Amino acid sequence: EIVLTQSPATLSLSPGERVTLSCRASQSVSSYLAWFQQKPGQAPRVLIYDASNRATGIPARFSGSGSGTDFTLTISSLEPEDFAVYYCQQRSNWPPTFGQGTKLEIK
Amino acid sequence: EVQLVETGGGLIQPGGSLRLSCAASGFAVSRKYMSWVRQAPGKALEWVSVFYSGGSTYYADSVKGRFNISRDNSKNMLYLQMNSLRPEDTAVYYCARGGVAVALPDYWGQGTLVTVSS
């Protein structure tokens, strides 16, 4: 099973700031890496899939990059609604596995 | 409008059984990959089971032989029969519809909490 390690576990930031989240895979997942956002009491939703493709309806301030084992999610300017938990997920090998998440909290 | 509504969660003793239901509307479950995904408190999301549109199924090793996924096309429902429940099965269980890929759901239910405890 492929293990995904996210860093950092928690980030305290202010609206308007730029943030980059990291995800490292225990082995290559090619470009089959997705980013999910989850808010309290809600199901996760896909933001980015296949490393850099924005899902339908996702604002352009979200972008993803990387391939192989190292990936990043960048939010160019944080909006109040972006404070949530972010998970990376690989689907290169079945079953899909998720990282433990990075929590973005308001400073 | 696409909607998924899960029911059937609750408190159950170890060794017991529960059946989760997922009522779908706005699309036909027979035409989509449908999954159950769970989230234990403080843990990463886990893909539990998949019902592929062609009828084949997948189970995580952790539930194989204990859980059974099924669907009723006439009622547009997805089910998860959970037997021999263990404390480590405690989680919020989500029903999810496959989007770009089965592992990239485009719609999720609100989740139903299953607590396995004596």
Short mmCIF file of C-alpha atoms in Angstrom, two decimals:
data_model
loop_
_atom_site.label_atom_id
_atom_site.label_comp_id
_atom_site.label_asym_id
_atom_site.label_seq_id
_atom_site.Cartn_x
_atom_site.Cartn_y
_atom_site.Cartn_z
CA GLU A 1 0.00 0.00 0.00
CA ILE A 2 1.31 3.44 -0.91
CA VAL A 3 1.77 5.77 2.05
CA LEU A 4 1.27 9.50 1.62
CA THR A 5 2.92 11.91 4.03
CA GLN A 6 1.60 15.44 4.25
CA SER A 7 3.36 18.41 5.75
CA PRO A 8 2.87 20.37 7.81
CA ALA A 9 0.07 18.94 9.93
CA THR A 10 -1.29 22.39 10.77
CA LEU A 11 -0.77 25.86 9.34
CA SER A 12 -1.95 29.13 10.87
CA LEU A 13 -2.39 31.81 8.25
CA SER A 14 -4.34 34.97 7.48
CA PRO A 15 -6.76 35.64 4.64
CA GLY A 16 -4.93 36.95 1.59
CA GLU A 17 -1.77 34.95 2.24
CA ARG A 18 -0.29 32.47 -0.23
CA VAL A 19 0.15 28.90 1.00
CA THR A 20 1.81 25.77 -0.32
CA LEU A 21 1.00 22.32 1.06
CA SER A 22 3.19 19.29 0.47
CA CYS A 23 2.51 15.62 -0.10
CA ARG A 24 5.15 12.93 -0.49
CA ALA A 25 4.45 9.38 -1.66
CA SER A 26 6.34 6.31 -0.45
CA GLN A 27 6.75 5.26 -4.10
CA SER A 28 6.02 6.82 -7.46
CA VAL A 29 2.35 7.47 -8.18
CA SER A 30 3.10 9.01 -11.58
CA SER A 31 0.62 11.89 -11.85
CA TYR A 32 -2.27 10.06 -10.16
CA LEU A 33 -2.37 12.43 -7.21
CA ALA A 34 -5.44 14.36 -6.13
CA TRP A 35 -6.15 16.99 -3.49
CA PHE A 36 -9.37 17.01 -1.47
CA GLN A 37 -10.78 19.71 0.80
CA GLN A 38 -12.92 18.87 3.82
CA LYS A 39 -14.77 21.31 6.05
CA PRO A 40 -16.16 20.36 9.49
CA GLY A 41 -19.25 18.21 9.24
CA GLN A 42 -18.99 17.91 5.46
CA ALA A 43 -17.85 15.25 3.05
CA PRO A 44 -14.56 15.78 1.24
CA ARG A 45 -14.56 17.28 -2.24
CA VAL A 46 -12.05 17.00 -5.05
CA LEU A 47 -10.08 20.18 -5.79
CA ILE A 48 -7.27 18.92 -8.02
CA TYR A 49 -6.85 15.59 -9.80
CA ASP A 50 -4.01 14.05 -11.77
CA ALA A 51 -1.60 16.42 -10.02
CA SER A 52 -2.60 19.63 -11.77
CA ASN A 53 -6.15 19.49 -13.15
CA ARG A 54 -8.74 21.58 -11.34
CA ALA A 55 -12.05 19.84 -10.78
CA THR A 56 -15.23 21.40 -12.11
CA GLY A 57 -16.14 24.60 -10.31
CA ILE A 58 -12.86 24.96 -8.38
CA PRO A 59 -11.52 28.53 -8.34
CA ALA A 60 -8.31 29.37 -10.18
CA ARG A 61 -6.56 30.31 -6.91
CA PHE A 62 -6.08 26.57 -6.35
CA SER A 63 -3.26 24.94 -8.31
CA GLY A 64 -1.36 21.69 -8.08
CA SER A 65 1.99 20.49 -9.31
CA GLY A 66 4.39 17.59 -9.09
CA SER A 67 4.91 14.08 -10.35
CA GLY A 68 6.41 10.84 -9.12
CA THR A 69 6.68 11.18 -5.35
CA ASP A 70 6.55 14.91 -4.56
CA PHE A 71 3.50 17.09 -4.98
CA THR A 72 2.26 20.49 -3.89
CA LEU A 73 -1.04 22.29 -3.62
CA THR A 74 -0.87 26.07 -3.76
CA ILE A 75 -3.60 28.53 -2.83
CA SER A 76 -2.54 31.87 -4.25
CA SER A 77 -4.56 34.09 -1.91
CA LEU A 78 -6.51 32.57 0.97
CA GLU A 79 -10.19 33.32 1.20
CA PRO A 80 -12.10 32.86 4.49
CA GLU A 81 -13.85 29.78 3.08
CA ASP A 82 -10.50 28.07 2.37
CA PHE A 83 -9.78 27.34 6.03
CA ALA A 84 -10.32 23.59 6.14
CA VAL A 85 -8.45 20.30 6.10
CA TYR A 86 -6.68 19.27 2.89
CA TYR A 87 -5.92 15.67 1.99
CA CYS A 88 -3.82 14.29 -0.82
CA GLN A 89 -4.87 11.00 -2.39
CA GLN A 90 -3.15 8.60 -4.79
CA ARG A 91 -4.98 6.36 -7.23
CA SER A 92 -1.95 4.92 -8.99
CA ASN A 93 -2.33 1.68 -7.05
CA TRP A 94 -5.61 0.24 -5.83
CA PRO A 95 -6.88 0.91 -3.24
CA PRO A 96 -6.69 4.66 -3.30
CA THR A 97 -4.98 5.95 -0.18
CA PHE A 98 -5.02 9.31 1.54
CA GLY A 99 -2.55 11.33 3.51
CA GLN A 100 -3.30 12.29 7.10
CA GLY A 101 -4.23 15.81 6.12
CA THR A 102 -3.05 19.40 6.64
CA LYS A 103 -5.31 21.69 8.63
CA LEU A 104 -5.39 25.33 7.58
CA GLU A 105 -6.50 27.50 10.45
CA ILE A 106 -7.05 31.21 10.73
CA LYS A 107 -4.29 33.08 12.49
CA GLU B 1 -30.19 17.61 -8.97
CA VAL B 2 -27.91 14.80 -7.81
CA GLN B 3 -28.34 13.80 -4.16
CA LEU B 4 -27.06 10.96 -2.01
CA VAL B 5 -28.61 10.34 1.41
CA GLU B 6 -27.20 7.72 3.77
CA THR B 7 -29.15 6.12 6.59
CA GLY B 8 -28.70 3.19 8.92
CA GLY B 9 -25.82 4.19 11.16
CA GLY B 10 -25.93 3.92 14.92
CA LEU B 11 -24.45 2.32 18.01
CA ILE B 12 -23.87 -1.41 17.77
CA GLN B 13 -22.07 -3.92 19.95
CA PRO B 14 -18.97 -5.73 18.71
CA GLY B 15 -19.96 -8.75 16.66
CA GLY B 16 -23.23 -7.17 15.61
CA SER B 17 -24.58 -6.27 12.17
CA LEU B 18 -25.84 -3.11 10.50
CA ARG B 19 -27.07 -2.29 7.03
CA LEU B 20 -26.31 1.12 5.61
CA SER B 21 -28.48 2.49 2.84
CA CYS B 22 -27.77 5.20 0.31
CA ALA B 23 -30.72 6.71 -1.53
CA ALA B 24 -29.69 8.25 -4.83
CA SER B 25 -31.62 10.79 -6.87
CA GLY B 26 -30.92 12.71 -10.04
CA PHE B 27 -29.10 9.83 -11.72
CA ALA B 28 -29.20 6.04 -12.03
CA VAL B 29 -26.90 4.09 -9.69
CA SER B 30 -26.74 1.37 -12.35
CA ARG B 31 -24.84 3.71 -14.65
CA LYS B 32 -22.17 4.89 -12.21
CA TYR B 33 -19.39 3.50 -10.06
CA MET B 34 -20.63 3.75 -6.46
CA SER B 35 -18.42 3.58 -3.41
CA TRP B 36 -18.52 3.47 0.35
CA VAL B 37 -15.71 5.46 1.96
CA ARG B 38 -15.21 5.74 5.71
CA GLN B 39 -13.46 8.15 8.03
CA ALA B 40 -12.57 7.02 11.52
CA PRO B 41 -12.05 9.70 14.17
CA GLY B 42 -8.64 11.28 13.69
CA LYS B 43 -7.70 8.91 10.88
CA ALA B 44 -7.29 9.12 7.13
CA LEU B 45 -10.14 8.35 4.76
CA GLU B 46 -10.39 4.70 3.74
CA TRP B 47 -11.95 3.24 0.61
CA VAL B 48 -14.19 0.46 1.91
CA SER B 49 -16.07 -0.92 -1.07
CA VAL B 50 -17.00 -0.25 -4.70
CA PHE B 51 -19.88 -1.43 -6.86
CA TYR B 52 -18.79 -1.00 -10.46
CA SER B 53 -21.40 -0.19 -13.07
CA GLY B 54 -20.76 -3.56 -14.73
CA GLY B 55 -21.61 -5.37 -11.51
CA SER B 56 -18.21 -6.31 -10.14
CA THR B 57 -17.25 -5.31 -6.62
CA TYR B 58 -14.22 -4.38 -4.53
CA TYR B 59 -13.62 -4.67 -0.79
CA ALA B 60 -10.80 -3.36 1.35
CA ASP B 61 -8.81 -6.14 3.00
CA SER B 62 -9.96 -4.83 6.38
CA VAL B 63 -13.61 -5.64 5.61
CA LYS B 64 -13.36 -8.53 3.15
CA GLY B 65 -15.57 -11.44 4.20
CA ARG B 66 -17.54 -9.27 6.66
CA PHE B 67 -19.07 -6.52 4.51
CA ASN B 68 -21.22 -6.89 1.40
CA ILE B 69 -22.09 -4.13 -1.06
CA SER B 70 -25.23 -4.34 -3.15
CA ARG B 71 -27.55 -2.15 -5.15
CA ASP B 72 -31.23 -2.14 -6.07
CA ASN B 73 -31.60 -0.55 -9.47
CA SER B 74 -35.39 -0.43 -9.22
CA LYS B 75 -35.18 1.63 -6.01
CA ASN B 76 -32.02 3.47 -7.05
CA MET B 77 -30.36 2.44 -3.79
CA LEU B 78 -26.91 1.36 -2.70
CA TYR B 79 -26.38 -0.75 0.41
CA LEU B 80 -23.57 -1.86 2.68
CA GLN B 81 -24.30 -4.89 4.84
CA MET B 82 -21.81 -4.92 7.70
CA ASN B 83 -21.43 -8.10 9.77
CA SER B 84 -19.11 -9.13 12.59
CA LEU B 85 -18.51 -5.49 13.40
CA ARG B 86 -15.37 -4.52 15.31
CA PRO B 87 -14.49 -1.40 17.29
CA GLU B 88 -12.09 -0.42 14.52
CA ASP B 89 -15.05 -0.17 12.13
CA THR B 90 -16.22 2.90 14.05
CA ALA B 91 -16.33 5.72 11.52
CA VAL B 92 -18.46 8.05 9.47
CA TYR B 93 -19.47 6.14 6.35
CA TYR B 94 -19.97 8.09 3.14
CA CYS B 95 -21.70 6.98 -0.02
CA ALA B 96 -19.99 8.48 -3.08
CA ARG B 97 -20.56 8.57 -6.82
CA GLY B 98 -17.60 8.07 -9.12
CA GLY B 99 -16.74 11.10 -11.23
CA VAL B 100 -13.74 11.38 -13.56
CA ALA B 101 -12.65 8.10 -12.01
CA VAL B 102 -14.07 5.79 -9.37
CA ALA B 103 -11.55 7.20 -6.89
CA LEU B 104 -12.54 10.80 -7.69
CA PRO B 105 -16.15 11.12 -6.53
CA ASP B 106 -18.14 14.05 -7.85
CA TYR B 107 -20.97 13.66 -5.32
CA TRP B 108 -20.97 12.48 -1.73
CA GLY B 109 -23.65 11.91 0.85
CA GLN B 110 -23.63 13.66 4.20
CA GLY B 111 -22.30 10.57 5.95
CA THR B 112 -23.72 8.29 8.63
CA LEU B 113 -21.91 7.51 11.88
CA VAL B 114 -21.35 3.91 12.90
CA THR B 115 -20.12 3.37 16.45
CA VAL B 116 -19.07 -0.13 17.48
CA SER B 117 -18.80 -0.31 21.24
CA SER B 118 -19.99 -2.35 24.18
#
